[in-house]
Structure formats: C-alpha cells, structure tokens
Amino acid sequence: MYEENPVLHALCTRRSIRQYDSSRSVETEKIQAILTAGQYAPTGRNRMATKFVVVQEKSLRDKLSKWNAEIMGAEIDPFYGAPVVILVLADSSVHTWVEDGSLAIGAMLDAAYAEGLGSCWIHRAREIFDSPEGKKLLQEWNIPADYRGIGFCAVGYAKGEYPKAAPRKEDQILWIS
C-alpha cells in the first residue's frame, strides 16, 4: 500500500520508542534536522509561535523527568532514558497554540525516524511549565510568559528491536459520498 512512497512508508512505519541505548550520544546534526522539521511544521496563519528547548544536560533532564513522574504519580523515568529531550512550547496568545505545537512535535517525531533515531512524545510539559517553578525556568531562559508547554520529544538511538505497527482499527474511516 505505502511501500512505493518513501514519505508514506516513513509515516506508516515510525513507532514510539520507549527504550534508548544509553551508550550512544546523538549527533548535533541530527538534532538540528529534527529542530528544522519542527520549525517548518504548519502553524496557524504562519505565525511560527513555537519555541524549542534542547535538553542534553543530564542533571536538567533528570530533574524534568522526576518532575514529570511526580505529576503522573509514578516512580519511573517518563523519558525512557532518552539522552536528548526537546521541550516544545507555544505562544498561548495565538489561538492555534496547541495545534501549532502539536504539529511541530509530530514533524519532529517523523524527522527523528528519518535520521535513524527513535523518539517518543511525552506529555505533562504544560503542567510542568504552568507551575511557579516551571515559569521560573522559562524566565531564566528568557522565554516570554505567554509561552506554555505542549510536550517533550524524547530522542535517542533505539535499544533493541524496532517495534512493528499494530493493525489499524477497521472503523477509523468513514466515507461519505
């Protein structure tokens, strides 16, 4: 069905990765390619109201992971050991801020796959960066107060076998002719 079209093939075979090879760091050029995809994702009225924060510093990554786990009420690493976590923020004064940031994350997940990397969308960025401590971090990074968290894109080399897609639901599509 999609094997002949490389774009559709990538879109249909990319999977979320929940185990990363901790012995391999991610090359800067690959991270930049992922960020470029996020920058070029569609935005409402082409406002480009997204910002990206690349977190490679282990202590900050671990702090964000712990914070994220506390919000979910679990004692796990919600970033699954990924060596790179990209925070996606969007300007909440723009009426399409959630959609703009979501499209950016989607494009970044696909770009990571195209670069031979694993990735996973991680939630709870809004809760983290709506908190007083999160707002303080944004202020330290000189990010305007209107920017709110959309999500995190965990990135790294997949550990083990790449997962296969589950069959799609038969009732997902309704044709009205």
Tab-separated table of C-alpha atoms in Angstrom:
chain	number	residue	atom	x	y	z
A	1	MET	CA	0.000	0.000	0.000
A	2	TYR	CA	2.639	2.578	1.010
A	3	GLU	CA	5.884	0.749	0.190
A	4	GLU	CA	6.484	2.643	-3.083
A	5	ASN	CA	6.148	6.091	-1.497
A	6	PRO	CA	9.073	6.842	0.853
A	7	VAL	CA	7.220	9.579	2.746
A	8	LEU	CA	4.129	7.443	3.357
A	9	HIS	CA	6.345	4.489	4.214
A	10	ALA	CA	8.119	6.527	6.898
A	11	LEU	CA	4.848	7.899	8.268
A	12	CYS	CA	3.320	4.421	8.464
A	13	THR	CA	6.335	2.605	9.921
A	14	ARG	CA	7.569	5.114	12.547
A	15	ARG	CA	6.813	3.909	16.067
A	16	SER	CA	7.250	5.400	19.530
A	17	ILE	CA	10.440	4.189	21.203
A	18	ARG	CA	10.437	3.522	24.929
A	19	GLN	CA	13.968	2.155	25.389
A	20	TYR	CA	17.119	4.009	24.385
A	21	ASP	CA	20.733	2.937	24.002
A	22	SER	CA	22.449	4.906	26.769
A	23	SER	CA	25.903	4.209	25.308
A	24	ARG	CA	25.240	6.302	22.167
A	25	SER	CA	25.027	10.076	22.079
A	26	VAL	CA	23.020	11.848	19.400
A	27	GLU	CA	24.936	13.846	16.815
A	28	THR	CA	24.284	17.610	16.751
A	29	GLU	CA	23.465	17.495	13.022
A	30	LYS	CA	20.662	15.004	13.670
A	31	ILE	CA	19.230	17.119	16.476
A	32	GLN	CA	19.352	20.151	14.178
A	33	ALA	CA	17.483	18.214	11.461
A	34	ILE	CA	14.759	17.370	13.987
A	35	LEU	CA	14.540	21.013	15.076
A	36	THR	CA	14.330	22.157	11.455
A	37	ALA	CA	11.354	19.843	10.907
A	38	GLY	CA	9.684	21.385	13.959
A	39	GLN	CA	10.356	24.886	12.646
A	40	TYR	CA	8.836	24.039	9.268
A	41	ALA	CA	5.713	22.368	10.657
A	42	PRO	CA	2.495	24.153	9.658
A	43	THR	CA	1.300	26.889	12.015
A	44	GLY	CA	-1.904	28.916	12.052
A	45	ARG	CA	-1.524	31.903	9.714
A	46	ASN	CA	2.191	31.044	9.526
A	47	ARG	CA	2.807	32.764	12.866
A	48	MET	CA	5.575	30.327	13.847
A	49	ALA	CA	4.599	30.716	17.506
A	50	THR	CA	6.674	27.764	18.749
A	51	LYS	CA	9.933	27.593	20.675
A	52	PHE	CA	12.165	24.590	21.240
A	53	VAL	CA	14.438	23.931	24.214
A	54	VAL	CA	17.005	21.160	23.656
A	55	VAL	CA	17.927	19.476	26.927
A	56	GLN	CA	21.084	17.360	26.839
A	57	GLU	CA	22.447	18.304	30.250
A	58	LYS	CA	21.839	15.180	32.317
A	59	SER	CA	21.051	16.955	35.587
A	60	LEU	CA	18.324	19.103	33.997
A	61	ARG	CA	16.990	16.159	32.008
A	62	ASP	CA	16.779	14.123	35.216
A	63	LYS	CA	15.095	16.988	37.068
A	64	LEU	CA	12.454	17.327	34.331
A	65	SER	CA	11.959	13.552	34.318
A	66	LYS	CA	11.442	13.438	38.090
A	67	TRP	CA	9.058	16.373	37.926
A	68	ASN	CA	7.113	14.715	35.105
A	69	ALA	CA	6.885	11.437	37.045
A	70	GLU	CA	5.612	13.254	40.138
A	71	ILE	CA	2.791	14.783	38.079
A	72	MET	CA	1.795	11.349	36.791
A	73	GLY	CA	2.056	9.898	40.290
A	74	ALA	CA	4.674	7.325	39.328
A	75	GLU	CA	8.267	6.493	40.175
A	76	ILE	CA	9.591	5.943	36.646
A	77	ASP	CA	11.613	7.789	34.019
A	78	PRO	CA	8.919	9.179	31.680
A	79	PHE	CA	11.690	9.974	29.155
A	80	TYR	CA	12.664	6.275	28.985
A	81	GLY	CA	16.365	7.049	29.314
A	82	ALA	CA	16.498	9.179	26.147
A	83	PRO	CA	19.728	11.220	26.083
A	84	VAL	CA	18.022	14.192	24.406
A	85	VAL	CA	14.710	15.737	25.345
A	86	ILE	CA	13.309	18.588	23.275
A	87	LEU	CA	10.725	20.741	25.029
A	88	VAL	CA	8.154	22.274	22.697
A	89	LEU	CA	6.495	25.482	23.832
A	90	ALA	CA	3.953	27.655	22.056
A	91	ASP	CA	2.720	31.221	22.457
A	92	SER	CA	-0.657	30.860	24.172
A	93	SER	CA	-1.756	34.307	22.976
A	94	VAL	CA	-2.088	32.747	19.497
A	95	HIS	CA	-5.431	30.958	19.172
A	96	THR	CA	-3.846	27.912	17.450
A	97	TRP	CA	-1.084	27.467	20.015
A	98	VAL	CA	-1.926	23.863	20.970
A	99	GLU	CA	-2.334	22.783	17.346
A	100	ASP	CA	0.855	24.589	16.261
A	101	GLY	CA	2.948	22.959	18.971
A	102	SER	CA	1.366	19.558	18.358
A	103	LEU	CA	2.136	19.686	14.639
A	104	ALA	CA	5.721	20.647	15.473
A	105	ILE	CA	6.120	17.601	17.732
A	106	GLY	CA	4.599	15.346	15.076
A	107	ALA	CA	7.024	16.636	12.453
A	108	MET	CA	9.928	16.182	14.860
A	109	LEU	CA	8.974	12.560	15.596
A	110	ASP	CA	8.951	11.829	11.858
A	111	ALA	CA	12.258	13.653	11.338
A	112	ALA	CA	13.891	11.646	14.130
A	113	TYR	CA	12.850	8.447	12.347
A	114	ALA	CA	14.204	9.780	9.054
A	115	GLU	CA	17.531	10.422	10.826
A	116	GLY	CA	17.688	6.826	12.110
A	117	LEU	CA	16.707	7.769	15.656
A	118	GLY	CA	13.962	6.690	17.990
A	119	SER	CA	11.584	9.190	19.527
A	120	CYS	CA	8.514	9.428	21.713
A	121	TRP	CA	6.016	12.198	22.508
A	122	ILE	CA	5.996	12.762	26.263
A	123	HIS	CA	3.144	14.682	27.873
A	124	ARG	CA	2.896	16.852	31.006
A	125	ALA	CA	5.009	19.773	29.733
A	126	ARG	CA	2.017	22.051	30.257
A	127	GLU	CA	1.699	21.085	33.917
A	128	ILE	CA	5.434	21.459	34.489
A	129	PHE	CA	5.745	24.869	32.872
A	130	ASP	CA	2.458	26.251	34.236
A	131	SER	CA	3.822	25.716	37.758
A	132	PRO	CA	5.703	28.501	39.583
A	133	GLU	CA	8.960	26.502	39.326
A	134	GLY	CA	8.446	25.916	35.607
A	135	LYS	CA	7.656	29.583	34.995
A	136	LYS	CA	10.858	30.443	36.830
A	137	LEU	CA	12.845	28.202	34.445
A	138	LEU	CA	11.222	29.834	31.415
A	139	GLN	CA	12.137	33.235	32.828
A	140	GLU	CA	15.762	32.099	33.314
A	141	TRP	CA	15.780	31.009	29.662
A	142	ASN	CA	14.363	34.420	28.581
A	143	ILE	CA	11.197	32.855	27.196
A	144	PRO	CA	8.166	35.182	27.320
A	145	ALA	CA	5.480	34.403	29.917
A	146	ASP	CA	2.829	33.674	27.252
A	147	TYR	CA	4.683	30.528	26.159
A	148	ARG	CA	3.231	27.321	27.554
A	149	GLY	CA	4.327	23.707	27.380
A	150	ILE	CA	2.954	21.463	24.652
A	151	GLY	CA	5.090	18.367	25.164
A	152	PHE	CA	8.529	16.824	25.096
A	153	CYS	CA	10.112	14.918	22.232
A	154	ALA	CA	12.386	12.241	23.703
A	155	VAL	CA	15.147	11.355	21.223
A	156	GLY	CA	17.939	8.794	21.048
A	157	TYR	CA	19.057	5.587	19.413
A	158	ALA	CA	16.577	2.769	19.947
A	159	LYS	CA	17.696	-0.088	22.156
A	160	GLY	CA	16.704	-3.454	20.771
A	161	GLU	CA	14.259	-4.321	18.013
A	162	TYR	CA	12.280	-1.566	16.363
A	163	PRO	CA	8.571	-2.171	17.138
A	164	LYS	CA	6.111	-3.167	14.429
A	165	ALA	CA	2.831	-1.343	13.900
A	166	ALA	CA	-0.324	-2.796	15.395
A	167	PRO	CA	-3.115	-3.386	12.892
A	168	ARG	CA	-5.254	-0.312	12.311
A	169	LYS	CA	-8.861	-0.276	13.507
A	170	GLU	CA	-11.316	-1.077	10.746
A	171	ASP	CA	-13.841	1.537	11.893
A	172	GLN	CA	-11.441	4.512	11.857
A	173	ILE	CA	-12.505	5.776	8.438
A	174	LEU	CA	-15.983	6.739	7.308
A	175	TRP	CA	-16.556	7.623	3.657
A	176	ILE	CA	-19.458	9.938	2.836
A	177	SER	CA	-20.031	10.001	-0.939
